[in-house]
Coordinates of C-alpha atoms in Angstrom, one line a residue:
M1 CA -0.2 -0.5 0.4
K2 CA 3.0 2.3 0.6
T3 CA 4.3 2.2 -2.3
I4 CA 1.2 2.2 -4.5
L5 CA 0.7 5.9 -1.6
A6 CA 4.3 6.6 -3.1
A7 CA 4.1 5.6 -6.0
Y8 CA 0.4 8.0 -6.6
S9 CA 2.3 10.9 -5.1
G10 CA 4.7 11.0 -7.8
F11 CA 2.0 11.8 -10.1
I12 CA 0.7 14.1 -8.7
K13 CA 3.7 15.9 -8.7
G14 CA 4.8 15.4 -12.5
T15 CA 7.0 12.3 -12.4
G16 CA 3.8 9.7 -13.4
S17 CA 6.6 7.6 -15.0
S18 CA 7.7 5.8 -12.2
I19 CA 4.3 4.4 -11.8
L20 CA 4.7 2.1 -13.7
S21 CA 8.0 1.0 -12.1
A22 CA 6.9 1.7 -8.3
L23 CA 3.9 -0.8 -8.7
Q24 CA 6.6 -3.8 -10.0
D25 CA 8.0 -2.7 -6.2
L26 CA 5.4 -4.1 -5.1
P27 CA 5.7 -7.6 -2.8
S28 CA 5.7 -10.5 -5.8
G29 CA 2.4 -12.1 -3.7
L30 CA 0.3 -9.3 -4.5
W31 CA 0.5 -10.7 -8.7
P32 CA 0.0 -14.6 -10.2
C33 CA 3.8 -13.8 -12.0
T34 CA 5.5 -11.1 -12.3
S35 CA 6.9 -12.5 -15.2
K36 CA 3.4 -12.3 -16.6
M37 CA 2.7 -8.9 -16.5
E38 CA 5.4 -8.0 -17.3
K39 CA 4.0 -9.1 -20.8
H40 CA 1.1 -7.8 -20.4
L41 CA 2.1 -4.5 -19.3
Q42 CA 4.6 -4.6 -22.7
V43 CA 1.2 -6.3 -24.7
I44 CA -1.0 -2.5 -23.1
S45 CA 1.9 -0.8 -24.7
V46 CA 2.0 -1.9 -28.1
M47 CA -1.4 -1.7 -28.5
Q48 CA -1.7 1.9 -27.1
W49 CA 0.7 2.8 -30.1
V50 CA -1.3 0.4 -32.2
I51 CA -4.4 1.9 -31.8
S52 CA -4.0 5.6 -31.3
F53 CA -2.0 5.7 -34.7
L54 CA -5.3 4.0 -36.4
A55 CA -8.8 5.7 -34.4
L56 CA -7.1 8.4 -31.8
G57 CA -7.6 10.6 -35.4
A58 CA -10.8 9.8 -36.0
A59 CA -11.9 9.4 -32.6
C60 CA -10.7 12.8 -31.1
T61 CA -12.8 14.2 -34.6
A62 CA -16.2 12.7 -33.8
L63 CA -15.9 12.9 -29.6
L64 CA -15.4 16.7 -31.0
I65 CA -18.4 17.2 -32.9
Y66 CA -19.9 15.7 -30.4
I67 CA -18.9 18.2 -28.0
F68 CA -19.8 21.0 -30.1
C69 CA -23.9 19.4 -30.5
T70 CA -24.4 19.5 -26.4
D71 CA -24.4 22.1 -24.0
C72 CA -20.2 22.3 -23.5
W73 CA -19.9 23.5 -27.4
L74 CA -17.7 26.1 -26.3
I75 CA -15.5 23.3 -24.8
A76 CA -15.6 23.0 -28.6
A77 CA -15.5 25.7 -29.5
I78 CA -11.8 27.3 -27.9
Y79 CA -10.6 23.8 -28.8
I80 CA -11.5 24.3 -32.8
A81 CA -9.7 27.8 -32.3
W82 CA -7.2 28.0 -30.7
L83 CA -6.8 24.5 -33.3
I84 CA -7.1 27.0 -36.6
F85 CA -4.4 29.2 -34.2
D86 CA -1.6 26.6 -34.3
W87 CA -2.0 24.8 -37.2
N88 CA 1.0 25.2 -38.8
T89 CA 2.9 24.6 -35.9
P90 CA 4.0 21.1 -36.7
K91 CA 6.1 22.3 -40.1
Q92 CA 7.7 25.2 -37.7
G93 CA 9.7 22.3 -35.1
G94 CA 6.5 21.3 -33.8
R95 CA 6.2 21.2 -30.0
R96 CA 8.2 17.9 -28.8
S97 CA 8.1 17.0 -25.2
S98 CA 10.0 15.3 -23.2
W99 CA 9.0 13.9 -21.0
V100 CA 7.0 12.5 -23.4
R101 CA 9.3 11.2 -25.1
N102 CA 10.9 9.1 -21.9
W103 CA 7.6 7.8 -20.9
T104 CA 8.4 4.3 -19.2
V105 CA 5.9 3.1 -21.4
W106 CA 7.8 3.1 -24.1
T107 CA 10.6 1.0 -22.3
Y108 CA 7.3 -1.5 -22.4
F109 CA 6.5 -0.7 -25.7
R110 CA 10.9 -1.5 -27.4
D111 CA 11.4 -4.2 -24.8
Y112 CA 8.3 -6.4 -25.9
F113 CA 10.0 -7.1 -29.3
P114 CA 12.7 -6.4 -28.5
I115 CA 14.3 -3.3 -29.7
R116 CA 17.6 -2.5 -30.4
L117 CA 19.0 0.9 -31.7
I118 CA 23.1 0.4 -32.9
K119 CA 25.0 2.9 -33.7
T120 CA 28.7 2.9 -36.2
H121 CA 29.3 6.2 -35.6
D122 CA 29.7 9.2 -34.2
L123 CA 27.4 12.3 -36.1
L124 CA 28.2 16.2 -35.5
P125 CA 25.8 17.8 -34.0
S126 CA 26.9 21.4 -36.2
R127 CA 26.0 19.2 -39.7
N128 CA 22.3 18.2 -39.8
Y129 CA 21.2 15.2 -41.4
I130 CA 19.0 13.4 -43.4
F131 CA 18.6 9.7 -42.0
G132 CA 16.7 7.6 -44.4
Y133 CA 15.1 4.1 -43.1
H134 CA 14.5 1.4 -44.3
P135 CA 11.8 -1.0 -44.3
H136 CA 8.8 1.0 -44.1
G137 CA 7.3 -2.7 -42.8
I138 CA 3.2 -1.9 -41.0
F139 CA 3.8 0.6 -38.6
C140 CA 7.3 0.7 -38.5
F141 CA 8.2 0.3 -35.0
G142 CA 11.3 -0.3 -34.7
G143 CA 10.7 4.2 -36.3
F144 CA 8.8 5.6 -34.1
C145 CA 11.3 3.4 -30.9
N146 CA 13.9 4.8 -32.0
F147 CA 13.7 8.2 -32.7
G148 CA 10.3 9.3 -32.1
T149 CA 10.9 8.1 -28.0
E150 CA 14.2 7.6 -25.6
A151 CA 13.6 4.4 -24.8
T152 CA 16.4 2.9 -26.6
G153 CA 18.9 6.4 -25.6
F154 CA 18.7 7.9 -29.1
S155 CA 20.1 11.9 -27.2
K156 CA 22.9 10.0 -25.3
K157 CA 24.3 7.4 -28.4
F158 CA 24.2 11.2 -30.6
P159 CA 24.0 13.8 -28.3
G160 CA 23.9 16.3 -29.8
I161 CA 20.9 15.3 -32.1
K162 CA 18.2 15.8 -32.5
P163 CA 15.3 13.8 -34.2
S164 CA 12.4 14.0 -36.0
L165 CA 11.1 11.5 -37.4
A166 CA 8.4 12.6 -40.7
T167 CA 5.3 10.5 -41.5
L168 CA 2.4 10.7 -42.9
A169 CA 1.5 15.3 -43.4
G170 CA -2.8 14.1 -43.4
N171 CA -2.1 12.5 -39.0
F172 CA -1.2 16.1 -38.1
R173 CA -5.1 17.3 -39.3
F174 CA -6.3 15.7 -36.4
P175 CA -7.1 16.8 -33.1
I176 CA -5.1 15.6 -29.7
L177 CA -3.7 13.5 -32.5
R178 CA -2.1 15.9 -33.8
D179 CA -0.6 16.8 -30.6
Y180 CA 0.3 12.7 -29.5
L181 CA 2.4 12.8 -32.1
M182 CA 4.4 15.9 -32.1
S183 CA 5.3 15.5 -28.0
G184 CA 7.8 12.7 -29.9
G185 CA 9.6 15.0 -31.7
I186 CA 7.9 13.5 -35.3
C187 CA 6.7 15.8 -38.0
P188 CA 5.1 15.7 -41.3
V189 CA 6.7 14.8 -44.9
N190 CA 6.7 17.6 -46.1
R191 CA 9.0 20.7 -48.2
N192 CA 7.7 22.7 -45.7
S193 CA 8.1 21.1 -42.8
I194 CA 11.8 19.9 -43.5
D195 CA 12.8 23.0 -45.0
Y196 CA 12.2 24.6 -41.6
L197 CA 13.9 21.3 -39.2
L198 CA 16.8 21.5 -42.2
S199 CA 17.2 25.3 -42.4
Q200 CA 15.3 27.7 -39.4
N201 CA 16.3 25.6 -36.9
G202 CA 19.7 25.9 -36.6
T203 CA 22.5 22.8 -36.4
G204 CA 22.2 18.8 -34.2
N205 CA 19.2 18.1 -36.2
A206 CA 18.0 15.1 -38.1
V207 CA 15.0 14.1 -39.9
I208 CA 13.9 10.6 -40.2
I209 CA 12.1 9.9 -44.3
V210 CA 11.1 6.5 -44.6
V211 CA 11.8 6.6 -48.0
G212 CA 9.9 3.3 -49.9
G213 CA 6.9 4.5 -47.6
A214 CA 3.8 3.6 -48.6
A215 CA 4.7 1.8 -51.9
E216 CA 6.7 -0.2 -49.6
S217 CA 4.5 -1.4 -46.4
L218 CA 2.1 -3.5 -50.3
Q219 CA 5.6 -5.6 -49.8
C220 CA 6.9 -6.4 -46.6
T221 CA 6.2 -10.2 -45.3
P222 CA 8.2 -11.9 -42.9
G223 CA 11.8 -12.9 -44.1
L224 CA 11.7 -10.4 -47.1
N225 CA 14.9 -8.3 -47.3
S226 CA 13.3 -5.8 -50.2
V227 CA 13.2 -1.7 -50.2
T228 CA 11.4 0.7 -52.6
L229 CA 14.3 2.9 -53.1
K230 CA 15.6 3.0 -56.9
N231 CA 12.8 6.3 -58.4
R232 CA 13.2 7.9 -54.5
K233 CA 15.4 10.5 -55.3
G234 CA 13.5 13.2 -53.6
F235 CA 15.1 13.1 -50.0
V236 CA 19.0 13.3 -51.8
R237 CA 17.2 16.1 -53.9
L238 CA 16.8 17.5 -50.4
A239 CA 20.0 17.0 -48.6
L240 CA 22.3 18.7 -52.1
R241 CA 19.5 22.2 -51.6
K242 CA 20.2 22.2 -48.0
G243 CA 23.5 20.5 -47.4
A244 CA 22.7 17.8 -44.8
D245 CA 24.2 14.2 -44.6
L246 CA 22.3 11.0 -46.0
V247 CA 22.8 8.6 -43.3
P248 CA 21.7 5.2 -44.3
V249 CA 19.6 3.4 -41.8
Y250 CA 18.5 -0.6 -41.7
S251 CA 16.3 -2.2 -39.3
F252 CA 16.2 -6.0 -39.0
G253 CA 13.0 -8.1 -37.9
E254 CA 10.9 -5.0 -39.3
N255 CA 9.0 -6.3 -41.8
D256 CA 8.3 -9.5 -39.0
A257 CA 6.7 -8.1 -37.3
Y258 CA 3.6 -8.7 -38.8
K259 CA 2.4 -12.1 -41.4
Q260 CA 1.0 -9.8 -45.2
V261 CA -1.7 -11.3 -47.4
I262 CA -0.3 -10.0 -50.8
F263 CA -2.3 -10.2 -53.7
D264 CA -0.5 -10.1 -57.5
E265 CA 0.5 -6.8 -59.3
G266 CA -2.7 -6.4 -61.8
T267 CA -5.9 -8.0 -59.2
V268 CA -8.8 -6.2 -58.0
W269 CA -7.1 -6.3 -54.9
R270 CA -4.4 -5.1 -55.9
S271 CA -5.8 -2.3 -57.5
L272 CA -7.8 -1.0 -54.9
Q273 CA -4.9 -0.6 -53.1
K274 CA -2.8 1.5 -54.7
K275 CA -5.9 3.7 -55.7
L276 CA -6.6 4.3 -52.0
Q277 CA -2.7 4.3 -51.7
K278 CA -3.2 7.7 -54.0
M279 CA -6.3 9.1 -52.3
L280 CA -5.4 8.8 -48.9
G281 CA -1.8 8.7 -49.1
F282 CA -2.0 5.4 -47.2
A283 CA -1.4 1.6 -48.0
P284 CA -4.7 -0.3 -46.8
C285 CA -2.7 -3.8 -45.9
L286 CA -4.4 -6.9 -45.6
F287 CA -2.0 -8.1 -42.1
F288 CA -2.6 -10.3 -39.0
G289 CA -0.4 -10.1 -35.4
S290 CA -0.1 -13.0 -32.9
S291 CA -3.3 -12.4 -30.9
W292 CA -6.3 -10.7 -31.9
G293 CA -5.0 -9.7 -34.8
I294 CA -3.9 -6.1 -34.8
V295 CA -0.9 -6.9 -31.6
P296 CA 2.1 -7.5 -33.9
F297 CA 4.7 -10.1 -33.3
S298 CA 7.1 -10.7 -30.9
K299 CA 9.9 -10.0 -32.8
P300 CA 13.9 -8.1 -32.4
I301 CA 13.6 -5.1 -34.9
T302 CA 17.6 -4.2 -34.5
T303 CA 17.7 -0.8 -36.0
I304 CA 21.8 0.3 -37.7
V305 CA 22.4 3.2 -38.1
G306 CA 25.3 3.5 -41.3
E307 CA 28.4 6.3 -41.3
P308 CA 27.0 9.1 -43.1
I309 CA 27.6 10.3 -46.0
T310 CA 28.7 13.8 -46.2
V311 CA 27.0 16.3 -48.8
P312 CA 28.0 19.8 -50.2
K313 CA 24.9 22.5 -50.1
I314 CA 23.9 22.9 -54.0
E315 CA 21.0 25.3 -54.5
D316 CA 20.0 23.7 -57.8
A317 CA 22.1 21.0 -58.3
S318 CA 22.1 19.1 -61.3
E319 CA 19.9 15.4 -62.6
E320 CA 24.1 14.0 -62.8
A321 CA 24.7 15.3 -59.3
V322 CA 21.9 13.9 -57.9
D323 CA 22.8 10.9 -58.8
L324 CA 26.1 10.4 -57.5
Y325 CA 25.0 10.6 -54.2
H326 CA 21.5 8.6 -54.9
A327 CA 24.6 6.0 -56.4
M328 CA 26.4 6.6 -53.6
Y329 CA 24.2 6.1 -50.6
I330 CA 22.2 2.8 -52.7
K331 CA 25.9 1.7 -51.9
S332 CA 26.4 1.8 -48.5
L333 CA 23.1 0.9 -48.0
Q334 CA 23.3 -2.3 -49.3
C335 CA 27.4 -2.6 -47.4
L336 CA 25.2 -1.0 -44.4
F337 CA 23.1 -4.5 -44.5
D338 CA 25.8 -6.9 -45.7
K339 CA 28.3 -6.1 -42.5
Y340 CA 25.2 -6.7 -40.4
K341 CA 23.0 -9.1 -42.2
T342 CA 24.7 -13.0 -40.1
R343 CA 25.0 -10.5 -36.6
F344 CA 20.5 -10.5 -37.0
G345 CA 19.2 -14.1 -38.0
L346 CA 19.8 -13.9 -42.3
K347 CA 22.6 -15.9 -43.8
E348 CA 25.3 -14.6 -45.8
S349 CA 23.2 -15.2 -49.2
D350 CA 20.3 -13.4 -48.3
I351 CA 20.3 -10.4 -50.5
L352 CA 18.6 -6.7 -50.4
H353 CA 16.0 -5.8 -52.9
I354 CA 15.8 -2.6 -54.4
H355 CA 13.2 -1.6 -56.3

């Protein structure tokens, strides 16, 4: 009881992240099994993120409309007014919260898979960077955990570097969800937002772009190492315009979180997926996990941050320059994959398919 009261007291004083750890200190006799409790907390932590990503925006929008139609309409009106006033914040560096990034829930999220972040080279705080993250997977668990939270110790491993994971701009149009994403340092993957981070926010910024995007998620399946990159040159052109160094990042195990039904090219279902992808900005995938269909498989995800490629600042880069640095990036990613593949469950004969 004293432990519970101490945890509650800590929450009131603004240290709510200690509640889960304080509850763990309770005598073991009060829990059926400590390991089972740990596993339940891990599943809950993963589920809250998956459900938040899938439904929080729509649910909060519906709730806001409902409140507007009740006697409490003034609350909704005030929030909408503030939302209009704050509309451009995601494009101007966002509103990250160190407190949210360090929530204890993210350590349970990390340990569920588990997720690891491996540093191979130092990054200079005097430079800006564009990380190319591969592969996308279904929910990009490795990308979120490593760069949207401090669960794997990004700031300790890369002191002076501030990560900003870029995701669909449409997510920032939803009430509450936008604030939840911004608190983790997540930003819209559009030109205005990334330009601001790389040119008006000083140095030591690292924008993480999931290069393959929605198209890549349609191809992800356990055991397949495939990335969509051959014709993706926009991030290289952006790096040249801003003089930001390119850093290849590969997550082994990202594709193992879910199994997916992959439809053959030319089928009605594949055509429907592609049409919805163009309309919505994301690809609706038919996937399933370990429990209730939506809980991912507990498979290790190891994210390797590779060696930075020094990129000069060229305002109006030629196609030859873009092609040159794009080829350098592909070669660097390929070398990164080949160097570490056997350490994380793959065979020497496994290759990285680049489409």
